[in-house]
PDB file of C-alpha atoms in Angstrom:
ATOM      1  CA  UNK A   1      72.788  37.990 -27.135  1.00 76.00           C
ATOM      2  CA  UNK A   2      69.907  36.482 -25.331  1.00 83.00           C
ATOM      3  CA  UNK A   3      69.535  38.441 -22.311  1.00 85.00           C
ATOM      4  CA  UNK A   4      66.475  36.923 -20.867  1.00 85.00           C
ATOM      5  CA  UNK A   5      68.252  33.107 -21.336  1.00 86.00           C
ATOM      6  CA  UNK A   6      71.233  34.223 -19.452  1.00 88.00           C
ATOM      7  CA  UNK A   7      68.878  35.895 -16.504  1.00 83.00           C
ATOM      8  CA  UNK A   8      66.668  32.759 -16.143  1.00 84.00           C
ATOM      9  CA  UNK A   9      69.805  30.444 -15.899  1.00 83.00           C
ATOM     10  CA  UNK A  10      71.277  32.955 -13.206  1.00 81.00           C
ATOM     11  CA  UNK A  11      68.394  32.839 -11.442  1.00 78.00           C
ATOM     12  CA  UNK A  12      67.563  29.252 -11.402  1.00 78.00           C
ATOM     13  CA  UNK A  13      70.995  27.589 -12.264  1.00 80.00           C
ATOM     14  CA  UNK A  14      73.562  29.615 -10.815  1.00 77.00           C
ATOM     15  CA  UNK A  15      74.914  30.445 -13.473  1.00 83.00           C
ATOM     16  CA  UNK A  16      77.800  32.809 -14.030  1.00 85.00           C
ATOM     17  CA  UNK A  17      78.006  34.842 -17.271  1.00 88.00           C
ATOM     18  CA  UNK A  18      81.708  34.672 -19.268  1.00 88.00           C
ATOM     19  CA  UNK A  19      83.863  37.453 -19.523  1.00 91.00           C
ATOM     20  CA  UNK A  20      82.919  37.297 -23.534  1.00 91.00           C
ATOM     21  CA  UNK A  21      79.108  38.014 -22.307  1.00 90.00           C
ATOM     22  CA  UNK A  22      80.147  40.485 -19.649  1.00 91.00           C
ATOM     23  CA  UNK A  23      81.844  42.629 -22.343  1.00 93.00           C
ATOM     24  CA  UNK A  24      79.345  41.906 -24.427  1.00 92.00           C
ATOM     25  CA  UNK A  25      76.670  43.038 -22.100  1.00 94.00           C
ATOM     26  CA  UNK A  26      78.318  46.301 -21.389  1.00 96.00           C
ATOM     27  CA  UNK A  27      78.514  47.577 -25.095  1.00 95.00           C
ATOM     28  CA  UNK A  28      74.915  46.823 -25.182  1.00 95.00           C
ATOM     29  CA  UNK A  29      74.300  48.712 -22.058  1.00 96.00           C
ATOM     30  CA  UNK A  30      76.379  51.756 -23.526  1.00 96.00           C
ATOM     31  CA  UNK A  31      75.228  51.877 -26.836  1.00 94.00           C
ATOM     32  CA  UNK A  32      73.054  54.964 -27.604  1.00 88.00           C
ATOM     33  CA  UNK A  33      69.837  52.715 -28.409  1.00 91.00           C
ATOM     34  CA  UNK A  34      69.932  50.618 -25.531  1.00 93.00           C
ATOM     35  CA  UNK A  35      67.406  53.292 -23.633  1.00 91.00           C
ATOM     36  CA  UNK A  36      64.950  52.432 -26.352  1.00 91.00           C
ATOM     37  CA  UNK A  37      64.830  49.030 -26.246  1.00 90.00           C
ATOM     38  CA  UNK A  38      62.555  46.674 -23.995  1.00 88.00           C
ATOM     39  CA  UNK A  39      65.271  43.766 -23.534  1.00 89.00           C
ATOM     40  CA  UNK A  40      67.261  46.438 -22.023  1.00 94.00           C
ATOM     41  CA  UNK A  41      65.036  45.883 -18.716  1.00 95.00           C
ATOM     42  CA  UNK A  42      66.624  42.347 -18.604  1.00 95.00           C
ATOM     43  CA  UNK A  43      70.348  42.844 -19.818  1.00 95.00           C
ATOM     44  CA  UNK A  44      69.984  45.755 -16.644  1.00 97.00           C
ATOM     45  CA  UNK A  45      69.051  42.893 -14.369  1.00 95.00           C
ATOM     46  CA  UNK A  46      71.551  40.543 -15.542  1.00 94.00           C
ATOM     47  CA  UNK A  47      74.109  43.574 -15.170  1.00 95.00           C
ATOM     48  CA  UNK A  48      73.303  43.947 -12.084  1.00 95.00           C
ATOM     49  CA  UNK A  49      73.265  41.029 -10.731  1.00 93.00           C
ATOM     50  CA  UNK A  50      76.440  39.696 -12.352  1.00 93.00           C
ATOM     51  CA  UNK A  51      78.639  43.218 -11.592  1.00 94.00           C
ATOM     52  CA  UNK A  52      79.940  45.342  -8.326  1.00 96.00           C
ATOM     53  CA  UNK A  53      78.246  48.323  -7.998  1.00 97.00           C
ATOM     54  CA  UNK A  54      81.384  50.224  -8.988  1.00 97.00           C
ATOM     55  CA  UNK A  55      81.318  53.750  -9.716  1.00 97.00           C
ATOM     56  CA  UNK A  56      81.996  53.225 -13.558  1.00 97.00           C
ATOM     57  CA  UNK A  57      78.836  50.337 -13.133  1.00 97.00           C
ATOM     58  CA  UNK A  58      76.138  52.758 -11.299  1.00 98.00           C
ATOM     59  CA  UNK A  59      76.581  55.816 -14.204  1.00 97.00           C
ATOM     60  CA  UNK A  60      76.021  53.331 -16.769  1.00 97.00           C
ATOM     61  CA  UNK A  61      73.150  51.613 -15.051  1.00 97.00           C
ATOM     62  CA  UNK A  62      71.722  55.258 -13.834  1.00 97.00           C
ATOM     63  CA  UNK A  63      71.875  56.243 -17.894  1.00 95.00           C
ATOM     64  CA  UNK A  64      68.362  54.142 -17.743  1.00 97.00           C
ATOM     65  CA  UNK A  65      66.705  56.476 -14.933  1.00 96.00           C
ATOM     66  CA  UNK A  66      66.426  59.578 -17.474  1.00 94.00           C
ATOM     67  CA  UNK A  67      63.014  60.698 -18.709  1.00 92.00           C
ATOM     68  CA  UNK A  68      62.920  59.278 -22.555  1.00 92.00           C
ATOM     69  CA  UNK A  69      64.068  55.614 -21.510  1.00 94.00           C
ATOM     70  CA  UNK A  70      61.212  53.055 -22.109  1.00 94.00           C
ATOM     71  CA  UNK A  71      59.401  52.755 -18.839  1.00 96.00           C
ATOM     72  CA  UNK A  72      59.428  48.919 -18.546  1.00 94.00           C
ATOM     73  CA  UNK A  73      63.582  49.384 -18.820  1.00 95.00           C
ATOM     74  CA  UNK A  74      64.050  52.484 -16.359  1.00 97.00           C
ATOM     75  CA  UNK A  75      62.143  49.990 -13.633  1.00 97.00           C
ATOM     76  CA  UNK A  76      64.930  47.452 -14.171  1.00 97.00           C
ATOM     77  CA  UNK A  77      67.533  50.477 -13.368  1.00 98.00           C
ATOM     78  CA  UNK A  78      65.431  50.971 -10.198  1.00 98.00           C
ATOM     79  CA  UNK A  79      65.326  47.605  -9.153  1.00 97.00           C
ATOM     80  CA  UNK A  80      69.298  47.356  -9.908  1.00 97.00           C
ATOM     81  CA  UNK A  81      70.690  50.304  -8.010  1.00 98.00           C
ATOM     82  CA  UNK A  82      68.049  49.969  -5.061  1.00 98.00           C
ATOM     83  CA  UNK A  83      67.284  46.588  -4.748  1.00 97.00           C
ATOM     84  CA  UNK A  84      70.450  44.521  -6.160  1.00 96.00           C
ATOM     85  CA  UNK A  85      72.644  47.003  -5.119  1.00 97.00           C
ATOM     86  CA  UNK A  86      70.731  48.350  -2.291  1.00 97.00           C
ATOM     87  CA  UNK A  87      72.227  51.840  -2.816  1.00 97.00           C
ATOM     88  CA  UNK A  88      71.725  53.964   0.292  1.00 95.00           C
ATOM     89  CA  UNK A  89      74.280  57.103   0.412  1.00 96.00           C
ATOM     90  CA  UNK A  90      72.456  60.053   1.100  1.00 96.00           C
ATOM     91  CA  UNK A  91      72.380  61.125  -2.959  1.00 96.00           C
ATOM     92  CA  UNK A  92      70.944  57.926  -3.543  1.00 97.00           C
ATOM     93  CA  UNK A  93      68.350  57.940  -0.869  1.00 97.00           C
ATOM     94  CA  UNK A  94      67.804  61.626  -2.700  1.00 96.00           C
ATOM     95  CA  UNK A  95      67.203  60.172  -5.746  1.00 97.00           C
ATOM     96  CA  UNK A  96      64.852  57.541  -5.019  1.00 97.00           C
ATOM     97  CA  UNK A  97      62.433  59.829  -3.127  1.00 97.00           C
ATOM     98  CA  UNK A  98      62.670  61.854  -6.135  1.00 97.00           C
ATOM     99  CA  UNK A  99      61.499  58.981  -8.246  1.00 97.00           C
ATOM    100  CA  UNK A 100      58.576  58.563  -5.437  1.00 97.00           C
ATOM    101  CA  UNK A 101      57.249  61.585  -6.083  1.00 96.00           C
ATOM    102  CA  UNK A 102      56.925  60.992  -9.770  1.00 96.00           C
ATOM    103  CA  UNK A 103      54.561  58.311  -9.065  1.00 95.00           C
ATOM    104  CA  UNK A 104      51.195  59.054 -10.083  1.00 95.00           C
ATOM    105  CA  UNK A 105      52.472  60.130 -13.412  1.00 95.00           C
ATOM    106  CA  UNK A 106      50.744  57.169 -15.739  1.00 94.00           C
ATOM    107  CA  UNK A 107      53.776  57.232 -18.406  1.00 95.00           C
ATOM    108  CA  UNK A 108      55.992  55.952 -15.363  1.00 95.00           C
ATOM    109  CA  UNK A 109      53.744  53.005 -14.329  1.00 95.00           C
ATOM    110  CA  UNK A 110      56.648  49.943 -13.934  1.00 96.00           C
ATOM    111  CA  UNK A 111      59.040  52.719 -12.612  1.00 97.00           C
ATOM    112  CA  UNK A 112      56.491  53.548  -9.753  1.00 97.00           C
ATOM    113  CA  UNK A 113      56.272  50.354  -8.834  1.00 97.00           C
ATOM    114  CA  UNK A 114      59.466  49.362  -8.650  1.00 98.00           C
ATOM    115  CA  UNK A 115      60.045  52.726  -6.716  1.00 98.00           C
ATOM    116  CA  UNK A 116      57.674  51.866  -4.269  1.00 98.00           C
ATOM    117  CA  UNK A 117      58.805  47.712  -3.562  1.00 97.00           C
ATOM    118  CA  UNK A 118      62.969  49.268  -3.580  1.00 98.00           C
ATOM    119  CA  UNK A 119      61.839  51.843  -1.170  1.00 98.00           C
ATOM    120  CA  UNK A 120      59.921  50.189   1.512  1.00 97.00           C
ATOM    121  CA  UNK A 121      62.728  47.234   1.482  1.00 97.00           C
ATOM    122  CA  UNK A 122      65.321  49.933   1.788  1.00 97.00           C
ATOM    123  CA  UNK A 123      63.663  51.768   4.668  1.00 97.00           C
ATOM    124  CA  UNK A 124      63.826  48.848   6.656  1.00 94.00           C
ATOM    125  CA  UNK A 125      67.246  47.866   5.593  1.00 94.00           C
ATOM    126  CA  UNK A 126      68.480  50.949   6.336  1.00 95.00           C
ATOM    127  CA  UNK A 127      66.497  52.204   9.092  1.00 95.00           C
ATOM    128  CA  UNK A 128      65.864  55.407   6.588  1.00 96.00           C
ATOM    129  CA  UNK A 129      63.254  57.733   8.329  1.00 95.00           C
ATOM    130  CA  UNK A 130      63.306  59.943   4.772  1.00 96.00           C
ATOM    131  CA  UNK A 131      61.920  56.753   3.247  1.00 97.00           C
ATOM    132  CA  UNK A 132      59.614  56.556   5.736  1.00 97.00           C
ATOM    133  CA  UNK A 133      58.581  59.982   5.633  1.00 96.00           C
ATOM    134  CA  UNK A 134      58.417  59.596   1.659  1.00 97.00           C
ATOM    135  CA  UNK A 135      56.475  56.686   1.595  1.00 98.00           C
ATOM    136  CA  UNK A 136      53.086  57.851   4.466  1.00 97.00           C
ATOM    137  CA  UNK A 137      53.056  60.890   2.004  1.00 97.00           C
ATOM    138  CA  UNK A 138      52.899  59.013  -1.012  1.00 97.00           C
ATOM    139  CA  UNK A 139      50.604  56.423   0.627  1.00 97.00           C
ATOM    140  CA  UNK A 140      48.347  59.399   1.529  1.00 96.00           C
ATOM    141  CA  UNK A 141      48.089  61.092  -1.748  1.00 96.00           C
ATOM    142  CA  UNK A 142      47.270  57.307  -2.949  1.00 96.00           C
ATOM    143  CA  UNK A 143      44.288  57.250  -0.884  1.00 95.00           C
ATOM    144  CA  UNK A 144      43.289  60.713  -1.818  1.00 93.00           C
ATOM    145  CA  UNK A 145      43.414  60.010  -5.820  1.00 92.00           C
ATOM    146  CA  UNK A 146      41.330  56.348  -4.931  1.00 91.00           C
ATOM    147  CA  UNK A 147      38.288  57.627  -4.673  1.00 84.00           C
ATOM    148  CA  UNK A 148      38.493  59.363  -8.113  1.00 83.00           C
ATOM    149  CA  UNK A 149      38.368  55.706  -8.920  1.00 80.00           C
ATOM    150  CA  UNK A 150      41.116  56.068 -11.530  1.00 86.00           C
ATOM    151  CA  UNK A 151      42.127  52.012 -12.215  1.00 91.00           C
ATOM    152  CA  UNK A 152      45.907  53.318 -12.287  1.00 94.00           C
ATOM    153  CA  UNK A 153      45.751  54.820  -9.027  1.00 95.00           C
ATOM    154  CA  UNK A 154      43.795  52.539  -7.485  1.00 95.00           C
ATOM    155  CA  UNK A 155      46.383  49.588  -8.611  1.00 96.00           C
ATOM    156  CA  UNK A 156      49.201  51.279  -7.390  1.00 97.00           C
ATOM    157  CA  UNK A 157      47.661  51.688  -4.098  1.00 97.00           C
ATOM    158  CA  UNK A 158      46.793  48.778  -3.660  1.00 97.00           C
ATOM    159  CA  UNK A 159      50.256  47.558  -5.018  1.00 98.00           C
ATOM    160  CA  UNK A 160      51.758  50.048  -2.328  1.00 98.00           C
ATOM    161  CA  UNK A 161      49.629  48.704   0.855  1.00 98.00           C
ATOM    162  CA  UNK A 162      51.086  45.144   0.012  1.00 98.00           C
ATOM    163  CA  UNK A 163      54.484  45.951  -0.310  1.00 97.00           C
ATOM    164  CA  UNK A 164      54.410  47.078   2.921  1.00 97.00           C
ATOM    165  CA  UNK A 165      52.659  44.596   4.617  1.00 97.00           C
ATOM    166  CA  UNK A 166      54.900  42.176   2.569  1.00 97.00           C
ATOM    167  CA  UNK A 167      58.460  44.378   4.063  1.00 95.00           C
ATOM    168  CA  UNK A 168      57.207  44.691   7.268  1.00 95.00           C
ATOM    169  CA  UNK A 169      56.266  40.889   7.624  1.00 96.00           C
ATOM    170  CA  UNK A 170      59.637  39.377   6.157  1.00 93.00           C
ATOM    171  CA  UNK A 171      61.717  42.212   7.934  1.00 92.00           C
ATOM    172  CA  UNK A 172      59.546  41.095  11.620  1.00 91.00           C
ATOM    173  CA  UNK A 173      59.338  36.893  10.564  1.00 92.00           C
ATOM    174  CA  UNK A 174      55.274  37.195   9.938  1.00 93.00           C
ATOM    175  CA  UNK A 175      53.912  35.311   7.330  1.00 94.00           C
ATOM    176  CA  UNK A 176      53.951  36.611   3.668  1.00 93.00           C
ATOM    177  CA  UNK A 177      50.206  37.365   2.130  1.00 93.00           C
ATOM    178  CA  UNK A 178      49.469  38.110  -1.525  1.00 93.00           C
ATOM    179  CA  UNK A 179      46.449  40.275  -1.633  1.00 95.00           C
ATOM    180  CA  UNK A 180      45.487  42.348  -5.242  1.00 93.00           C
ATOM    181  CA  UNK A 181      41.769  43.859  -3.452  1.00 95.00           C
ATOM    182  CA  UNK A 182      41.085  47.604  -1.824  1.00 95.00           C
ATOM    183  CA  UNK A 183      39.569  45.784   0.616  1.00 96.00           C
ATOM    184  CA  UNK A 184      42.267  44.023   1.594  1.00 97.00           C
ATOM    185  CA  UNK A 185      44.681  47.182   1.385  1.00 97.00           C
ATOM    186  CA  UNK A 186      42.266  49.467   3.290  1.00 97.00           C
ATOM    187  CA  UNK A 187      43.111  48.201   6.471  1.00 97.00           C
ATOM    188  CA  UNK A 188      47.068  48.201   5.871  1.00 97.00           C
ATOM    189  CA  UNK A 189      46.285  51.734   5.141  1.00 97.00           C
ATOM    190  CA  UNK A 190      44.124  52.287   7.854  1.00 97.00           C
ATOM    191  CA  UNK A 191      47.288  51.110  10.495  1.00 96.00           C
ATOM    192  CA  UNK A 192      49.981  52.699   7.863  1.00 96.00           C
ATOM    193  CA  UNK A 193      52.549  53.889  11.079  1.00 95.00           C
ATOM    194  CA  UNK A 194      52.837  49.671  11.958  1.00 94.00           C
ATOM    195  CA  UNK A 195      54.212  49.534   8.735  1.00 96.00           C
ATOM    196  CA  UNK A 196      56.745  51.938   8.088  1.00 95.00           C
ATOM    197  CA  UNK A 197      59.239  53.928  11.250  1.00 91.00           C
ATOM    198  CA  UNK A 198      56.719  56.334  12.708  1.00 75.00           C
ATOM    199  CA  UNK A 199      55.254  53.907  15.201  1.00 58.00           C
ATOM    200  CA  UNK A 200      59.344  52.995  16.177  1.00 46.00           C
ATOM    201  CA  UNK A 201      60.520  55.689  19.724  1.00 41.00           C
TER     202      UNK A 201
END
């Protein structure tokens, strides 16, 4: 089954996947060497994006979160259950913090990032002053490890200043900027309160 076919034609032709695929797609999903697989990060997206977030559908998709799953897959679970789904029960909120504070581990690169972008768009989609509170520390600790001027930390904080410039300016109609510099992310650091809930009364 071509996973990534079927996710570019449901993203660009609205396409709807058959029942055939759909049961097709879950077997994959639940077979025992689907965590070890890199297509897995797209048949989770296409999952995702074609199901409910059912209870039955969230177990199978959080299978994907656990330590041994290939990296580049357990990001797709992120982006699934927090961003697709935008899960945001208490346990869930729980969980993704938890995954925050995994972040500067190197194995977990994708994961972090897809932490980070499902975290700050949650926090403003839920109001979610943990998220907020989750996010300044992690930010923080960022800017700590940048001036050991390790390339993986320095990446991710830069990654993390734009994602929540980029939240804050679709969630408050500015305009979207891409910026990939520390120069540019300084000063979004700098003014980090604008950006998440501590500046809101």
């Amino acid at each position: 089954m071509d996973f990534n076919n079927i996710y570019q034609r449901m993203k660009f032709e609205e396409y709807e996947i058959s029942e055939d695929e759909r049961s097709q797609l879950t077997d994959y999903l639940k077979s025992a060497g689907s965590a070890y697989r890199l297509e897995s990060n797209t048949a989770i997206l296409v999952f995702c994006y074609s199901n409910e977030p059912t209870s039955e559908n969230v177990t199978l998709v959080r299978k994907f979160l656990a330590k041994e799953v290939v990296d580049y897959s357990r990001s797709a679970a992120v982006t699934g259950l927090y961003r697709v789904w935008k899960l945001g029960a208490s346990a869930d909120i729980d969980d993704l913090v938890s995954i925050l504070a995994l972040s500067l581990d190197e194995s977990r690169h994708d994961t972090s990032l897809a932490a980070i972008g499902c975290a700050f768009l949650l926090m403003h989609w839920l109001n979610d002053r943990r998220l907020s509170t989750a996010l300044m520390s992690l930010l923080e600790t960022l800017h700590d490890e940048v001036r050991r001027e390790n390339d993986f930390v320095v990446n991710l904080f830069i990654y993390a200043c734009w994602s929540a410039y980029d939240n804050w300016a679709q969630r408050n109609g500015q305009r979207r900027i891409h910026f990939d510099t520390i120069e540019e992310a300084l000063p979004i650091y700098w003014d980090r309160p604008k950006y998440l809930l501590e500046s809101i009364n």
